[in-house]
mmCIF file of C-alpha atoms in Angstrom:
data_model
loop_
_atom_site.group_PDB
_atom_site.id
_atom_site.type_symbol
_atom_site.label_atom_id
_atom_site.label_comp_id
_atom_site.label_asym_id
_atom_site.label_seq_id
_atom_site.Cartn_x
_atom_site.Cartn_y
_atom_site.Cartn_z
ATOM 1 C CA MET A 1193 178.707 -2.096 -13.193
ATOM 2 C CA THR A 1194 177.324 -0.118 -9.877
ATOM 3 C CA LEU A 1195 173.930 -0.095 -8.866
ATOM 4 C CA TRP A 1196 173.307 3.774 -9.518
ATOM 5 C CA LEU A 1197 174.071 3.023 -13.177
ATOM 6 C CA ALA A 1198 172.449 -0.347 -13.636
ATOM 7 C CA ILE A 1199 168.857 1.118 -12.373
ATOM 8 C CA PRO A 1200 168.739 3.952 -14.995
ATOM 9 C CA LEU A 1201 169.950 2.045 -18.199
ATOM 10 C CA ALA A 1202 167.048 -0.306 -16.897
ATOM 11 C CA LEU A 1203 164.627 2.165 -16.783
ATOM 12 C CA LEU A 1204 165.657 3.776 -19.978
ATOM 13 C CA LEU A 1205 165.520 0.008 -21.472
ATOM 14 C CA LEU A 1206 161.984 -0.417 -20.191
ATOM 15 C CA VAL A 1207 161.099 3.056 -21.935
ATOM 16 C CA ILE A 1208 162.478 1.992 -24.790
ATOM 17 C CA VAL A 1209 160.682 -1.509 -25.146
ATOM 18 C CA LEU A 1210 157.319 0.002 -24.293
ATOM 19 C CA LEU A 1211 157.796 2.780 -26.797
ATOM 20 C CA LEU A 1212 158.604 0.008 -29.486
ATOM 21 C CA VAL A 1213 155.776 -2.188 -28.201
ATOM 22 C CA ILE A 1214 153.115 0.847 -28.756
ATOM 23 C CA LEU A 1215 154.602 1.931 -32.169
ATOM 24 C CA THR A 1216 154.405 -1.674 -33.173
ATOM 25 C CA SER A 1217 150.655 -1.666 -32.149
ATOM 26 C CA TYR A 1218 147.576 -0.775 -33.832
ATOM 27 C CA ILE A 1219 144.267 1.704 -33.875
ATOM 28 C CA HIS A 1220 141.516 -0.174 -34.219
ATOM 29 C CA PHE A 1221 138.136 1.268 -35.429
ATOM 30 C CA HIS A 1222 134.723 -0.317 -35.759
ATOM 31 C CA PHE A 1223 131.851 1.435 -37.656
ATOM 32 C CA ARG A 1224 128.074 0.643 -38.106
ATOM 33 C CA LEU A 1225 125.417 2.268 -39.474
ATOM 34 C CA CYS A 1226 121.928 0.532 -39.366
ATOM 35 C CA ARG A 1227 118.712 1.800 -40.275
ATOM 36 C CA LEU A 1228 115.288 -0.367 -39.712
ATOM 37 C CA GLY A 1229 112.030 1.435 -40.581
ATOM 38 C CA THR A 1230 112.418 4.508 -39.232
ATOM 39 C CA ASP A 1231 114.931 4.135 -36.861
ATOM 40 C CA ASP A 1232 118.346 5.087 -37.632
ATOM 41 C CA ARG A 1233 121.967 4.830 -35.611
ATOM 42 C CA ILE A 1234 125.477 5.165 -36.527
ATOM 43 C CA GLU A 1235 128.179 3.772 -34.164
ATOM 44 C CA LEU A 1236 131.856 4.057 -33.989
ATOM 45 C CA ASP A 1237 134.551 2.440 -31.577
ATOM 46 C CA ILE A 1238 138.132 3.181 -31.689
ATOM 47 C CA LYS A 1239 140.710 1.477 -29.743
ATOM 48 C CA ALA A 1240 144.364 2.009 -29.193
ATOM 49 C CA VAL A 1241 147.305 1.098 -27.003
ATOM 50 C CA PHE A 1242 145.919 -2.091 -26.488
ATOM 51 C CA GLY A 1243 142.425 -1.126 -25.344
ATOM 52 C CA LEU A 1244 143.763 1.527 -22.566
ATOM 53 C CA VAL A 1245 142.536 4.246 -24.834
ATOM 54 C CA LYS A 1246 138.919 4.015 -25.892
ATOM 55 C CA PHE A 1247 136.005 6.169 -27.456
ATOM 56 C CA HIS A 1248 132.474 5.338 -28.305
ATOM 57 C CA TYR A 1249 130.623 7.897 -30.801
ATOM 58 C CA GLU A 1250 127.024 7.205 -31.583
ATOM 59 C CA LEU A 1251 124.362 8.671 -33.364
ATOM 60 C CA PRO A 1252 121.043 7.212 -32.024
ATOM 61 C CA ALA A 1253 118.741 9.437 -34.033
ATOM 62 C CA LEU A 1254 118.553 11.432 -37.520
ATOM 63 C CA VAL A 1255 115.674 13.113 -38.017
ATOM 64 C CA PHE A 1256 114.911 15.332 -41.135
ATOM 65 C CA GLN A 1257 113.189 18.680 -40.572
ATOM 66 C CA GLY A 1258 112.711 19.650 -43.837
ATOM 67 C CA MET A 1259 114.961 21.573 -46.645
ATOM 68 C CA GLU A 1260 114.872 24.766 -44.458
ATOM 69 C CA LYS A 1261 116.173 23.361 -41.194
ATOM 70 C CA GLY A 1262 117.867 20.171 -42.547
ATOM 71 C CA ILE A 1263 118.457 17.044 -40.188
ATOM 72 C CA LYS A 1264 118.754 16.971 -36.369
ATOM 73 C CA VAL A 1265 121.430 14.802 -35.206
ATOM 74 C CA LYS A 1266 122.586 13.799 -31.381
ATOM 75 C CA LEU A 1267 125.654 12.853 -30.904
ATOM 76 C CA GLU A 1268 126.679 10.480 -27.998
ATOM 77 C CA GLU A 1269 130.403 10.322 -27.081
ATOM 78 C CA SER A 1270 132.246 8.138 -24.272
ATOM 79 C CA GLY A 1271 135.453 6.493 -23.481
ATOM 80 C CA ILE A 1272 138.224 5.700 -21.464
ATOM 81 C CA ALA A 1273 141.214 7.821 -22.261
ATOM 82 C CA PRO A 1274 143.466 9.825 -20.109
ATOM 83 C CA VAL A 1275 140.545 12.366 -19.912
ATOM 84 C CA ARG A 1276 137.280 10.359 -19.743
ATOM 85 C CA THR A 1277 134.762 11.801 -21.994
ATOM 86 C CA ASP A 1278 131.068 11.534 -21.472
ATOM 87 C CA LYS A 1279 128.854 13.688 -22.971
ATOM 88 C CA ASP A 1280 125.951 14.377 -25.553
ATOM 89 C CA GLU A 1281 125.605 16.946 -28.172
ATOM 90 C CA ASP A 1282 122.707 18.022 -30.290
ATOM 91 C CA GLU A 1283 123.437 19.570 -33.628
ATOM 92 C CA GLN A 1284 121.331 20.864 -36.567
ATOM 93 C CA ILE A 1285 122.920 20.135 -40.000
ATOM 94 C CA ASP A 1286 121.561 22.631 -42.371
ATOM 95 C CA LYS A 1287 122.464 24.336 -45.334
ATOM 96 C CA GLU A 1288 124.351 27.000 -43.353
ATOM 97 C CA LEU A 1289 126.293 24.445 -41.490
ATOM 98 C CA VAL A 1290 127.300 22.720 -44.524
ATOM 99 C CA THR A 1291 128.613 26.186 -46.253
ATOM 100 C CA VAL A 1292 130.649 26.585 -42.729
ATOM 101 C CA TRP A 1293 132.300 23.049 -43.504
ATOM 102 C CA LEU A 1294 133.416 23.735 -46.896
ATOM 103 C CA ARG A 1295 134.898 26.683 -46.403
ATOM 104 C CA ASN A 1296 136.843 24.979 -43.532
ATOM 105 C CA ILE A 1297 138.114 22.470 -45.927
ATOM 106 C CA ARG A 1298 138.935 25.076 -48.515
ATOM 107 C CA LYS A 1299 140.795 26.878 -46.072
ATOM 108 C CA ALA A 1300 142.521 23.756 -44.440
ATOM 109 C CA LEU A 1301 143.364 22.846 -48.123
ATOM 110 C CA LYS A 1302 145.265 26.515 -48.562
ATOM 111 C CA ALA A 1303 147.112 26.140 -45.355
ATOM 112 C CA THR A 1304 148.664 22.850 -45.823
ATOM 113 C CA TYR A 1305 151.144 22.349 -48.599
ATOM 114 C CA GLY A 1306 149.722 18.838 -50.842
ATOM 115 C CA LEU A 1307 146.941 18.022 -48.276
ATOM 116 C CA LYS A 1308 145.370 15.841 -50.628
ATOM 117 C CA LYS A 1309 148.463 14.040 -51.496
ATOM 118 C CA TRP A 1310 148.869 13.701 -47.603
ATOM 119 C CA LEU A 1311 145.455 12.544 -47.364
ATOM 120 C CA ALA A 1312 145.504 9.832 -49.888
ATOM 121 C CA SER A 1313 148.943 8.363 -48.537
ATOM 122 C CA THR A 1314 147.544 7.969 -44.931
ATOM 123 C CA LEU A 1315 144.371 6.079 -46.405
ATOM 124 C CA SER A 1316 146.380 3.752 -48.430
ATOM 125 C CA HIS A 1317 147.986 2.311 -45.200
ATOM 126 C CA LEU A 1318 144.415 1.999 -43.642
ATOM 127 C CA GLN A 1319 143.604 -1.758 -43.270
ATOM 128 C CA ILE A 1320 140.259 -2.771 -43.672
ATOM 129 C CA THR A 1321 139.370 -6.415 -42.210
ATOM 130 C CA LYS A 1322 135.868 -6.476 -42.602
ATOM 131 C CA PHE A 1323 133.030 -4.576 -44.859
ATOM 132 C CA ASP A 1324 129.802 -6.225 -44.443
ATOM 133 C CA TRP A 1325 126.686 -4.392 -46.232
ATOM 134 C CA SER A 1326 123.335 -5.844 -46.611
ATOM 135 C CA THR A 1327 119.871 -4.052 -47.573
ATOM 136 C CA ASP A 1328 116.139 -5.239 -47.418
ATOM 137 C CA PHE A 1329 113.992 -3.261 -49.251
ATOM 138 C CA SER A 1330 110.392 -3.219 -51.346
ATOM 139 C CA LEU A 1331 109.278 -0.371 -53.798
ATOM 140 C CA GLY A 1332 105.758 -1.745 -53.006
ATOM 141 C CA ASP A 1333 105.547 -3.082 -56.632
ATOM 142 C CA ALA A 1334 107.088 -6.259 -57.611
ATOM 143 C CA ALA A 1335 108.459 -5.505 -61.107
ATOM 144 C CA GLY A 1336 109.745 -1.945 -59.878
ATOM 145 C CA THR A 1337 111.575 -3.798 -57.012
ATOM 146 C CA ALA A 1338 113.340 -6.781 -59.144
ATOM 147 C CA THR A 1339 114.597 -3.663 -61.509
ATOM 148 C CA ALA A 1340 115.850 -1.796 -58.766
ATOM 149 C CA VAL A 1341 117.749 -4.788 -57.383
ATOM 150 C CA GLY A 1342 120.147 -4.779 -60.418
ATOM 151 C CA ALA A 1343 120.731 -0.846 -60.117
ATOM 152 C CA LEU A 1344 121.265 -1.383 -56.154
ATOM 153 C CA TRP A 1345 123.692 -3.717 -56.876
ATOM 154 C CA GLY A 1346 125.719 -2.014 -59.110
ATOM 155 C CA MET A 1347 125.971 1.240 -56.800
ATOM 156 C CA LYS A 1348 126.996 -1.260 -54.028
ATOM 157 C CA TRP A 1349 129.877 -2.774 -56.232
ATOM 158 C CA THR A 1350 130.658 0.844 -57.430
ATOM 159 C CA LEU A 1351 131.102 2.332 -54.078
ATOM 160 C CA ALA A 1352 133.194 -0.873 -52.846
ATOM 161 C CA GLY A 1353 135.544 -0.473 -56.035
ATOM 162 C CA TRP A 1354 136.036 3.097 -55.094
ATOM 163 C CA ILE A 1355 136.720 2.317 -51.291
ATOM 164 C CA SER A 1356 139.377 -0.393 -52.726
ATOM 165 C CA SER A 1357 141.176 2.407 -54.445
ATOM 166 C CA LEU A 1358 141.663 4.270 -51.282
ATOM 167 C CA VAL A 1359 142.626 1.909 -48.748
ATOM 168 C CA ARG A 1360 143.692 -1.768 -47.942
ATOM 169 C CA LEU A 1361 140.953 -4.342 -48.486
ATOM 170 C CA LYS A 1362 142.125 -7.202 -46.701
ATOM 171 C CA LYS A 1363 138.933 -9.224 -47.439
ATOM 172 C CA ALA A 1364 136.739 -9.180 -50.111
ATOM 173 C CA PRO A 1365 133.336 -7.122 -49.385
ATOM 174 C CA LYS A 1366 130.203 -9.197 -48.708
ATOM 175 C CA LEU A 1367 127.309 -7.193 -50.282
ATOM 176 C CA PHE A 1368 123.837 -8.526 -50.479
ATOM 177 C CA VAL A 1369 120.787 -7.139 -51.564
ATOM 178 C CA ALA A 1370 117.389 -8.942 -50.728
ATOM 179 C CA PRO A 1371 114.110 -7.711 -52.310
ATOM 180 C CA VAL A 1372 111.196 -7.750 -50.472
ATOM 181 C CA PHE A 1373 108.022 -8.238 -52.529
ATOM 182 C CA ARG A 1374 105.291 -6.584 -50.718
ATOM 183 C CA ASP A 1375 102.741 -4.103 -51.457
ATOM 184 C CA ASP A 1376 103.860 -1.293 -49.180
ATOM 185 C CA LEU A 1377 107.486 0.447 -49.347
ATOM 186 C CA CYS A 1378 109.865 -0.778 -46.773
ATOM 187 C CA PHE A 1379 113.846 0.067 -46.398
ATOM 188 C CA SER A 1380 116.367 -1.572 -43.930
ATOM 189 C CA THR A 1381 120.091 -1.534 -44.448
ATOM 190 C CA GLU A 1382 123.246 -2.368 -42.042
ATOM 191 C CA ALA A 1383 126.664 -1.762 -42.957
ATOM 192 C CA VAL A 1384 129.806 -2.621 -40.693
ATOM 193 C CA ILE A 1385 133.436 -1.772 -41.591
ATOM 194 C CA VAL A 1386 136.178 -2.927 -39.270
ATOM 195 C CA GLY A 1387 139.565 -1.812 -39.631
ATOM 196 C CA LYS A 1388 142.978 -0.579 -38.682
ATOM 197 C CA LEU A 1389 145.868 1.776 -38.687
ATOM 198 C CA SER A 1390 149.409 1.132 -37.426
ATOM 199 C CA MET A 1391 150.334 3.572 -34.336
ATOM 200 C CA GLY A 1392 153.791 4.119 -35.694
ATOM 201 C CA PHE A 1393 152.635 5.278 -38.871
ATOM 202 C CA THR A 1394 149.622 7.072 -37.512
ATOM 203 C CA LEU A 1395 152.420 9.209 -35.493
ATOM 204 C CA PHE A 1396 154.719 9.432 -38.238
ATOM 205 C CA ALA A 1397 151.472 10.849 -40.671
ATOM 206 C CA GLY A 1398 151.066 13.286 -38.091
ATOM 207 C CA LEU A 1399 154.865 14.764 -38.083
ATOM 208 C CA VAL A 1400 154.196 14.727 -42.138
ATOM 209 C CA LEU A 1401 151.209 16.835 -41.708
ATOM 210 C CA LEU A 1402 152.914 19.163 -39.215
ATOM 211 C CA ARG A 1403 155.841 19.639 -41.605
ATOM 212 C CA ARG A 1404 153.625 20.349 -44.878
ATOM 213 C CA ILE A 1405 151.302 22.778 -43.085
ATOM 214 C CA SER A 1406 155.032 24.660 -41.460
ATOM 215 C CA LYS A 1407 155.646 24.973 -45.383
ATOM 216 C CA VAL A 1408 152.635 27.362 -45.690
ATOM 217 C CA GLU A 1409 153.060 30.855 -44.503
ATOM 218 C CA GLY A 1410 150.789 31.598 -41.585
ATOM 219 C CA GLY A 1411 149.638 27.729 -42.064
ATOM 220 C CA LEU A 1412 149.854 26.744 -38.279
ATOM 221 C CA ARG A 1413 148.109 30.153 -37.101
ATOM 222 C CA ARG A 1414 145.214 28.963 -39.698
ATOM 223 C CA TRP A 1415 145.155 25.637 -38.624
ATOM 224 C CA LYS A 1416 145.047 26.598 -34.944
ATOM 225 C CA GLU A 1417 141.872 29.193 -35.675
ATOM 226 C CA LEU A 1418 139.907 26.026 -37.316
ATOM 227 C CA LEU A 1419 140.659 23.622 -34.803
ATOM 228 C CA ILE A 1420 139.676 26.144 -31.878
ATOM 229 C CA ARG A 1421 136.653 27.879 -33.914
ATOM 230 C CA LYS A 1422 133.567 25.978 -33.034
ATOM 231 C CA SER A 1423 130.791 27.882 -34.611
ATOM 232 C CA PRO A 1424 131.827 30.479 -37.234
ATOM 233 C CA SER A 1425 129.159 32.552 -39.143
ATOM 234 C CA PRO A 1426 129.163 31.380 -43.208
ATOM 235 C CA ARG A 1427 129.394 35.157 -43.749
ATOM 236 C CA GLU A 1428 132.478 35.371 -42.315
ATOM 237 C CA GLU A 1429 135.297 37.070 -44.337
ATOM 238 C CA GLU A 1430 137.975 34.962 -45.679
#
């Protein structure tokens, strides 16, 4: 075999090996929700391609400003990717924004053939390797606090059962409820969820979603409008 033929074949083999390695890798995520007193924090870390692609999202503040104004959130985003991101965004989650979200969800359902089925199939391949959730609280009354413990336990296990029906729980969840017997109200909670999704299946699911969208007349156009539209008015016509 001549050199001019061996080099392209070697490069092609290297590309194939790299593609196989990437496709057999996983997208890892680490979600943490923490509330201690009046301090709230939500964090999400995503890593892919053996850590070459990283994203970190953080909500350091959730401020409830009443029923009319809703909740003010600040999103901090950073990461290492083909294009590095490092930005902060402030947003007001109110009735108007929720209305827009619900409208967009309905539009996505109409623009995709079997979107619910696709979502359920995709989530069934999501592997949860850690699910810890601890809560300490006091209602300011010992009897009321003791009674509420059972209700909170039931709510947590019901939620854990619902999650297990959607995704693959690789380990049993660790749920804790600790009553604090004191004369004033207090509440603190921390939830940590760690999981992964196959890169190969993620790409496959993306192709399936694209195929389902293309089955609907005008589906691609509708999705493009949803993705590029940043702040549509809730009074915008369907």
